[in-house]
Short mmCIF file of C-alpha atoms in Angstrom, two decimals:
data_model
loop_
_atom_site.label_atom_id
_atom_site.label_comp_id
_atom_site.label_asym_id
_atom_site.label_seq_id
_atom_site.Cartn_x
_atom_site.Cartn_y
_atom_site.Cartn_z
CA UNK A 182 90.68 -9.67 20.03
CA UNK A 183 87.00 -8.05 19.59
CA UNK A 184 87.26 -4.66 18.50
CA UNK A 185 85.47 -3.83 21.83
CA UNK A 186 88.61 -4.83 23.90
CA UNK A 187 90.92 -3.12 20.76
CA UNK A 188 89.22 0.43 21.24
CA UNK A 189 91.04 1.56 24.89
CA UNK A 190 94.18 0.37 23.50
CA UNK A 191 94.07 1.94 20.71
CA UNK A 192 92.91 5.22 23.09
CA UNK A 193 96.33 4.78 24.62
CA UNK A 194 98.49 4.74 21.79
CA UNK A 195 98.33 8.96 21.12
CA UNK A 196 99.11 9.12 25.05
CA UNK A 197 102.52 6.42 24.32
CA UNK A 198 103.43 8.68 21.58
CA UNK A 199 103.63 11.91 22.82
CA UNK A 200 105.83 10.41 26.09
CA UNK A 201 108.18 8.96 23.02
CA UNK A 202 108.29 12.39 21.79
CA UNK A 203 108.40 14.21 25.32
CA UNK A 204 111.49 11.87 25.74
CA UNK A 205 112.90 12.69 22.56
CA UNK A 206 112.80 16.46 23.47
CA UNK A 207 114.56 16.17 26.98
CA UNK A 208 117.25 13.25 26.74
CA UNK A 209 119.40 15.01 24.37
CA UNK A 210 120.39 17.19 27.50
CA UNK A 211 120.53 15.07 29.92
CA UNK A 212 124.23 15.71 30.13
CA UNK A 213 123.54 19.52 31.11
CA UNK A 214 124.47 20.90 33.99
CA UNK A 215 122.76 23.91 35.87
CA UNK A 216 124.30 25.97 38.48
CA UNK A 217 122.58 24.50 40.83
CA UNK A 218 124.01 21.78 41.10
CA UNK A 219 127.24 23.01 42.66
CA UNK A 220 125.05 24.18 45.89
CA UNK A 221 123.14 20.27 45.92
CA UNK A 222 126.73 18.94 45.55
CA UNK A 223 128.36 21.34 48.40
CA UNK A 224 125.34 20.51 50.48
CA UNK A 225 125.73 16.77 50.09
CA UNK A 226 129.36 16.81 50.81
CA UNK A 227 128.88 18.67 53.98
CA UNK A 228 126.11 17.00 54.98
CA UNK A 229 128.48 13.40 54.22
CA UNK A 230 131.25 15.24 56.39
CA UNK A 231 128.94 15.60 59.36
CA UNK A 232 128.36 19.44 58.90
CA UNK A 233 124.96 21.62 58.82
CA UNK A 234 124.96 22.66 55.16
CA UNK A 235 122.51 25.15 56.55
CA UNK A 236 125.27 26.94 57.84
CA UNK A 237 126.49 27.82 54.63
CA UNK A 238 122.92 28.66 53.33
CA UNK A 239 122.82 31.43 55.73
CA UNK A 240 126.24 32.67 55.08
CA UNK A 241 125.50 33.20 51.82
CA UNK A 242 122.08 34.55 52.10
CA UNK A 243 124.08 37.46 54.03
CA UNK A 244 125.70 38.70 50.79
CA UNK A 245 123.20 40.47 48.32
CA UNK A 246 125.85 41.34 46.15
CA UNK A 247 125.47 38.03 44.96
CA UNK A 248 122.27 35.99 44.60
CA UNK A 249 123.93 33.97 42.31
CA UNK A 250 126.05 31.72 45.00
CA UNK A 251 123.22 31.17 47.56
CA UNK A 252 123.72 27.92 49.24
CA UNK A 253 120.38 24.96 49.68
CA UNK A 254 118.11 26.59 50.76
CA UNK A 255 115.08 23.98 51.07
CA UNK A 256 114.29 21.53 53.06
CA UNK A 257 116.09 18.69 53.16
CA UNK A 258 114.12 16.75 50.28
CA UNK A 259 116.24 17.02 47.62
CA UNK A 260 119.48 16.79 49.57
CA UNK A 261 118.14 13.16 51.13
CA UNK A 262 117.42 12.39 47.15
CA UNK A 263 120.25 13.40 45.52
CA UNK A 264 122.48 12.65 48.50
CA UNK A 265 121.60 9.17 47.67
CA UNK A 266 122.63 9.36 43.79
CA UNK A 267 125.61 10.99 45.04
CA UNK A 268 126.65 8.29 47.32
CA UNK A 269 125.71 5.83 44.06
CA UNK A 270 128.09 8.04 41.82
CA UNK A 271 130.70 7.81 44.20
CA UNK A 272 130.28 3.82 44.41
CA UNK A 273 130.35 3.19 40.96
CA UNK A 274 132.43 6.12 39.34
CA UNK A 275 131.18 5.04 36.08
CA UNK A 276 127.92 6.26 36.55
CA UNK A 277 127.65 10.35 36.30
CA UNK A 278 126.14 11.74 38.98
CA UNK A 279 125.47 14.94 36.79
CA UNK A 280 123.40 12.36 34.65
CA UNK A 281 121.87 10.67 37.62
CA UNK A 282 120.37 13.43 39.42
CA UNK A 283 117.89 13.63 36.31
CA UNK A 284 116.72 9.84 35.85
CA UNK A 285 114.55 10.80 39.26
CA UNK A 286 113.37 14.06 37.63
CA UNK A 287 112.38 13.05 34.33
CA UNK A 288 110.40 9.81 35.94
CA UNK A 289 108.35 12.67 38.30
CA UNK A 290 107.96 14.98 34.98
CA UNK A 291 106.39 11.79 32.51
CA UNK A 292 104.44 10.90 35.95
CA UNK A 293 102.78 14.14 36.09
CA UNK A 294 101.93 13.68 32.67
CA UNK A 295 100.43 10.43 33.06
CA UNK A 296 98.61 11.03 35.94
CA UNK A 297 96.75 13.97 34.23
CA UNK A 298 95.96 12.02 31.21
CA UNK A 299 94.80 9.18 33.53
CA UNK A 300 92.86 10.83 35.61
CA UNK A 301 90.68 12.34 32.44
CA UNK A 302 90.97 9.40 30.60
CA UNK A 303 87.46 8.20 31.07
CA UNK A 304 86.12 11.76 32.12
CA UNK A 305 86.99 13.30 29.06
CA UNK A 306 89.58 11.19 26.32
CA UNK A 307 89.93 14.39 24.56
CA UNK A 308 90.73 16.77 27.53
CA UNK A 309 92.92 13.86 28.66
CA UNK A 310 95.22 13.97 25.79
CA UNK A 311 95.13 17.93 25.84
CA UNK A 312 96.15 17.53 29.42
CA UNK A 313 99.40 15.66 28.67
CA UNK A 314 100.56 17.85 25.90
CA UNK A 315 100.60 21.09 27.90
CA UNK A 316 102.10 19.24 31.03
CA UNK A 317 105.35 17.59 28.01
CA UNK A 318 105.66 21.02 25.69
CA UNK A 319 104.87 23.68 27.95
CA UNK A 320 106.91 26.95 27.07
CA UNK A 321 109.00 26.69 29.45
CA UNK A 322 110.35 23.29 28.17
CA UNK A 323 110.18 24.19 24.86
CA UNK A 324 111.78 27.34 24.96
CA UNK A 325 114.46 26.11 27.90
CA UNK A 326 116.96 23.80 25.99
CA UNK A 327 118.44 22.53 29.08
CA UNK A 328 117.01 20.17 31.54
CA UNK A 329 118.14 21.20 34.63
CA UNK A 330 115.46 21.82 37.16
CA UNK A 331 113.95 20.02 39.78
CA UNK A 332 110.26 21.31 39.85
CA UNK A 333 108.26 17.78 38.15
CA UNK A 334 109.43 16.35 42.26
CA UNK A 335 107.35 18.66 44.21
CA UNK A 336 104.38 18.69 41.52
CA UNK A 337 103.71 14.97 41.49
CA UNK A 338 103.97 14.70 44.62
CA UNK A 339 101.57 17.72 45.29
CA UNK A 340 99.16 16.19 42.41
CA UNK A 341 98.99 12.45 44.17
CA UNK A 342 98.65 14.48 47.26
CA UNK A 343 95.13 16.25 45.80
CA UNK A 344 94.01 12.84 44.13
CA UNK A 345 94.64 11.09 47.07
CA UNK A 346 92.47 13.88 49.13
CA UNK A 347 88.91 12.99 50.20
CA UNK A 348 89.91 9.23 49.76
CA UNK A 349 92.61 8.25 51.96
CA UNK A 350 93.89 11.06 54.44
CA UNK A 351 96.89 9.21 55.66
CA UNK A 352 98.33 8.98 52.06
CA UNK A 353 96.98 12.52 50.91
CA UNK A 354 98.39 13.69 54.04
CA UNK A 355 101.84 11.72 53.52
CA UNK A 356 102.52 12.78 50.09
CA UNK A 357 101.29 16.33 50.60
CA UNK A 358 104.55 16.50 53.43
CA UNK A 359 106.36 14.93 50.83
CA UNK A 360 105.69 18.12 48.72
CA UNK A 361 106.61 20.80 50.59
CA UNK A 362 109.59 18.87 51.96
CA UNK A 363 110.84 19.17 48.52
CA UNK A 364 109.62 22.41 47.66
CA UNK A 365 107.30 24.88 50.13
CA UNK A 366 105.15 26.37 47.65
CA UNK A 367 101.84 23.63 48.55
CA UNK A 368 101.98 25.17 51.91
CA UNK A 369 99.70 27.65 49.77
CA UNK A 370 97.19 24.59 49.61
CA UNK A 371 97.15 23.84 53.45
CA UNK A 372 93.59 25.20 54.16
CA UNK A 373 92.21 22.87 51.08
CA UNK A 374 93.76 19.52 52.16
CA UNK A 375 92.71 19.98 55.90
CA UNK A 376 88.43 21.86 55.02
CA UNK A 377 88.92 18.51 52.30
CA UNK A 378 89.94 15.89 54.62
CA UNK A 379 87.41 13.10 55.75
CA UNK A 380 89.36 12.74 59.24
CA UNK A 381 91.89 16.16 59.65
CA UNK A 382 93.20 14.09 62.63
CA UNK A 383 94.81 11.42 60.12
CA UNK A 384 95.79 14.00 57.55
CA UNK A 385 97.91 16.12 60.10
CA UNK A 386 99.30 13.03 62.20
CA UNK A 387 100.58 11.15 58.25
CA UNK A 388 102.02 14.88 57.27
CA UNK A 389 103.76 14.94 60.76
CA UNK A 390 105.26 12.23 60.97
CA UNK A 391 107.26 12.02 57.49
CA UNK A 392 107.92 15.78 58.26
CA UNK A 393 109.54 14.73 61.90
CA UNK A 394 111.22 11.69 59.87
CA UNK A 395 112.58 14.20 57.58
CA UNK A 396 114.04 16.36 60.25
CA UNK A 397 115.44 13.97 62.47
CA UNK A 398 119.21 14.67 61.07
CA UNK A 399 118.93 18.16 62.48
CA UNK A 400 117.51 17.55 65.47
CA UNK A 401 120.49 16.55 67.64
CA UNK A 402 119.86 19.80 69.46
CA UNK A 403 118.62 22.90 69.80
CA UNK A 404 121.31 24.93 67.60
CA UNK A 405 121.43 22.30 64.85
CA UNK A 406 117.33 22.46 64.10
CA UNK A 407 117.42 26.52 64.80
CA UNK A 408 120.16 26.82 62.30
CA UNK A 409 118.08 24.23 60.17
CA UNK A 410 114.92 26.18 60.18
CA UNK A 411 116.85 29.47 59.64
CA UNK A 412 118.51 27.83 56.36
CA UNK A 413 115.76 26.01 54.67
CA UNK A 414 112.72 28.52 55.54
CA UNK A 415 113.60 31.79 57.32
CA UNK A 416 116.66 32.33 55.37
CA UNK A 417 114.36 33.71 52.26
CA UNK A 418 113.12 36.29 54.32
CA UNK A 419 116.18 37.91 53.26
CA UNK A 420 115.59 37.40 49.83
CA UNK A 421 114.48 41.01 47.38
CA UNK A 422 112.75 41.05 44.15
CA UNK A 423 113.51 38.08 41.63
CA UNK A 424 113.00 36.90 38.26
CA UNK A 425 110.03 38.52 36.78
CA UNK A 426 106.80 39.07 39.38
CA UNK A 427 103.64 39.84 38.10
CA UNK A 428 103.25 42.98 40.48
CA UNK A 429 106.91 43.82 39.78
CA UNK A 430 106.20 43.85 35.90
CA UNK A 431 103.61 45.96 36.27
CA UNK A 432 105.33 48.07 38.43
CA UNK A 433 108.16 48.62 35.96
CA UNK A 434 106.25 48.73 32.99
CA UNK A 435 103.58 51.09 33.84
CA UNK A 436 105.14 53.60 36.76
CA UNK A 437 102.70 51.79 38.99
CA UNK A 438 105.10 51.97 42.39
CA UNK A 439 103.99 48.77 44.62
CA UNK A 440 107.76 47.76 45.81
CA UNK A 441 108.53 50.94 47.51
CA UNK A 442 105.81 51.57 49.17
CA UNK A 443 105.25 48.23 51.04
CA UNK A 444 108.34 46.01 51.97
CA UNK A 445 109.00 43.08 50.29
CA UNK A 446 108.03 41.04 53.33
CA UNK A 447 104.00 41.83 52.58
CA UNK A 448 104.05 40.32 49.35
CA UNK A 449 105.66 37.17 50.42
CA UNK A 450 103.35 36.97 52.85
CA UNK A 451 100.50 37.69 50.95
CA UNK A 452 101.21 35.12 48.33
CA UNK A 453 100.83 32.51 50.70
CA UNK A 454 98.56 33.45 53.14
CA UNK A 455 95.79 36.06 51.58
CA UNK A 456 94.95 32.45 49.46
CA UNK A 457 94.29 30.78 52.55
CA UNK A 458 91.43 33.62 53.03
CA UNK A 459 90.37 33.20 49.56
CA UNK A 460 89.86 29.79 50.17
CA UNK A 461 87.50 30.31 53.21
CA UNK A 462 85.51 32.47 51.58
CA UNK A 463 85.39 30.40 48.64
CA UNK A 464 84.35 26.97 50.78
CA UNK A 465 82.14 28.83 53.49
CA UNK A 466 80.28 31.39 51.94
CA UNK A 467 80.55 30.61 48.43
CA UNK A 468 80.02 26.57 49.17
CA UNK A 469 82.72 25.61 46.77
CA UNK A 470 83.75 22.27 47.95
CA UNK A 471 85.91 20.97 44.87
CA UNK A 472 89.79 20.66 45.33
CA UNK A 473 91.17 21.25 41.82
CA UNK A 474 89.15 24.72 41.91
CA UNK A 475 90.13 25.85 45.42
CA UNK A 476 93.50 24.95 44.70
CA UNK A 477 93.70 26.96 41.74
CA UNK A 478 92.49 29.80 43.74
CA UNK A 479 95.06 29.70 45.97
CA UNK A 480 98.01 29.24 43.48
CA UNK A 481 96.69 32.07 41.41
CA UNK A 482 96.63 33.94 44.31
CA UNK A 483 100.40 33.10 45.33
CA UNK A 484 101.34 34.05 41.62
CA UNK A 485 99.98 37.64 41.70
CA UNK A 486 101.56 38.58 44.88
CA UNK A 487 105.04 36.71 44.71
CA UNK A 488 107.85 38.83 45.04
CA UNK A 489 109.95 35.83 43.52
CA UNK A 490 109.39 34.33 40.25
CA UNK A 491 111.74 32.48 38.05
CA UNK A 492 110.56 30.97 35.00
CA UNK A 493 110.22 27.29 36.22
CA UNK A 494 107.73 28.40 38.93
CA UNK A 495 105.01 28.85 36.52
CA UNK A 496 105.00 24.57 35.93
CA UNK A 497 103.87 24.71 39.86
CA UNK A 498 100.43 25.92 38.27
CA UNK A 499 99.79 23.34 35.59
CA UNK A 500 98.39 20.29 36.74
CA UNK A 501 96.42 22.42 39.10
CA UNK A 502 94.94 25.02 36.30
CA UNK A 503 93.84 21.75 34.11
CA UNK A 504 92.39 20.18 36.51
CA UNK A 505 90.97 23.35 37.89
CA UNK A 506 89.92 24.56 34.36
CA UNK A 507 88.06 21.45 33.46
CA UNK A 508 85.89 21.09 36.60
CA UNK A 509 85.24 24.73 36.21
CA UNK A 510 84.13 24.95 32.79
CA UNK A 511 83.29 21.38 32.41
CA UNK A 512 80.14 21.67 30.07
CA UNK A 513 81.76 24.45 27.85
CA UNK A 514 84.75 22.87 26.79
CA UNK A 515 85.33 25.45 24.19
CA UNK A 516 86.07 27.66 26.97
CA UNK A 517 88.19 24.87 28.44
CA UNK A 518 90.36 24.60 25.76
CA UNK A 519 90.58 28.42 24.91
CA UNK A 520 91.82 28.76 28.79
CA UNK A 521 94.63 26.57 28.46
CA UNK A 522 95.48 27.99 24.81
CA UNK A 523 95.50 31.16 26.51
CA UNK A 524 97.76 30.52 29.09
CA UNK A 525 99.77 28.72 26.56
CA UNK A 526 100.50 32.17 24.83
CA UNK A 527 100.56 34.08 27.94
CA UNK A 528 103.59 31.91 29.53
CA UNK A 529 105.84 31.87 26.17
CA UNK A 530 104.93 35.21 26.18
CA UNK A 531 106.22 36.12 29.46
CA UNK A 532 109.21 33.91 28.98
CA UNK A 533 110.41 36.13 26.28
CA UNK A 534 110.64 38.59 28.74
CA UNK A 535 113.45 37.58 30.08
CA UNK A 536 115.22 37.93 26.90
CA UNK A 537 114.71 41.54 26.75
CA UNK A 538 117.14 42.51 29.36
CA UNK A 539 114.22 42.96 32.18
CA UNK A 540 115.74 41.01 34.90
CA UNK A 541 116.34 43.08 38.17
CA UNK A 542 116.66 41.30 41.03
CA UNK A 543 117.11 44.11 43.39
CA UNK A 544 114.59 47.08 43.55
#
């Protein structure tokens, strides 16, 4: 072999060893469990039994004395997934479902990684390498032990979703339903898929259809979808302040009052929507066409104003503030690099936070 045809292989070999070390950090607790689970496993059983799990969600959404013992509250992504698993675990009673709910999640979280490093690969081999360590040792993994969330679903398929934009609508538009059927938070990204879309027609029809193919369990009748729709989306209208918000930090911190004054209600609202203004004035007066950056507008946005953050929403941002990052400061990569160092320090610095008894869910 020429060393012509040796060079990209050897290119590849850093990438192969930090997913051998990525893996060596998370398998070790595979056998975890998080509380979550017991609402995913509730949910599946009802759903099995022929009952609207949603009707639980709601039920327990009533009772603000305790956030803790919410029931699923999402759409019905996850419980389709893990259902599945669950149905596996119960064939074969050898196989843990506790263990088996994470083979799916740790495949999304070393996709995300290789998609990043991929995608810079022959833009920038350095950048590309830089990509896949933040995505594998972020804080959040490094300074969370256990392995027990569910967010690497929702951002590969939101990151396939912007790849695939501008090239094939009916696939960014299918995977982009995909998202927010697992988690709701690309709905912030809405405006950029369909101003980005070479034929909006095919993007909406591909996104509605798996959406309706997603729903058609709870569509039986009018009561079932209602009570659907109030437990997977409207149900968090009832939610209060969670986990450490930016504003809410600030708030506390610095006698700044911003959760009295307006309800809770305009924040949430504001992190999704005020983005989808930012990102109109961004593409039609400002003439900023690329995805990566309007995306990152629009997350950025929804992180300011959130009145709910737990510590695993932050990984939301990360493929999208790379990829955002590099097209924006693509000929100064020192700045590049000292953005995503930053951020590096800022999240394991707000992650200590958490340690320091600051954790007030209810203003």
């Amino acid at each position: 072999m020429k060393l012509k045809q040796l060079i990209p292989i050897l290119k590849i070999m850093p990438f192969i060893v930090l997913v051998i070390w990525a893996l060596s950090a998370r398998l070790p607790y595979f056998s975890e469990i998080g509380k979550d689970i017991n609402a995913y496993q509730r949910a599946i059983e009802e759903l099995f039994s022929g009952k609207n799990p949603y009707e639980w969600t709601i039920k327990s959404f009533s009772n603000p004395d305790d956030p803790g013992n919410h029931g699923y509250s999402y759409l019905p992504g996850f419980l389709y997934l893990f259902g599945f698993l669950y149905a596996v675990a119960l064939k074969f009673p050898a196989l843990d479902f506790q263990v088996l709910w994470k083979i799916p999640i740790l495949l999304a979280d070393l996709g995300v990684g290789f998609l990043l490093f991929k995608y810079l690969f022959k833009r920038d081999y350095l950048f590309s390498l830089a990509a896949a360590f933040v995505w594998f040792f972020n804080p959040f993994s490094m300074f969370r032990t256990g392995y027990t969330y569910v967010d690497p679903i929702p951002v590969l398929l939101l990151l396939v979703a912007m790849i695939f934009l501008e090239k094939d609508d009916v696939l960014a538009g299918a995977t982009y339903a995909l998202a927010v059927i697992f988690k709701t938070f690309p709905i912030a990204l809405f405006p950029v898929f369909v101003l980005l879309s070479k034929n909006r027609i095919k993007f909406l029809a591909a996104g509605l259809i798996v959406s309706v193919a997603f729903a058609v369990p709870f569509m039986s009748n009018i009561e079932t979808f209602t009570t659907f729709l109030n437990g997977s989306l409207l149900v968090h209208n009832e939610r209060f302040v969670q986990g450490r918000p930016f504003l809410f930090y600030i708030s506390y911190y610095y006698n700044v009052e911003l959760f009295q004054i307006l309800p809770f209600q305009f924040y949430s609202l504001m992190s999704m929507f005020f983005g989808w203004v930012l990102v109109l004035i961004a593409y039609f007066i400002f003439k900023l066409k690329n995805k990566y950056i309007l995306s990152l507008i629009a997350l950025s946005n929804f992180f300011l104003f959130t009145p709910v953050l737990n510590r695993t929403y932050v990984l939301w941002l990360i493929p999208t503030l790379i990829l955002g990052s590099y097209y924006l400061f693509k000929s100064k990569k020192l700045v590049y690099y000292l953005v995503v160092i930053l951020f590096h320090i800022f999240y394991s610095w707000y992650l200590l936070q958490w340690r320091d008894g600051f954790h007030i869910w209810r203003p």
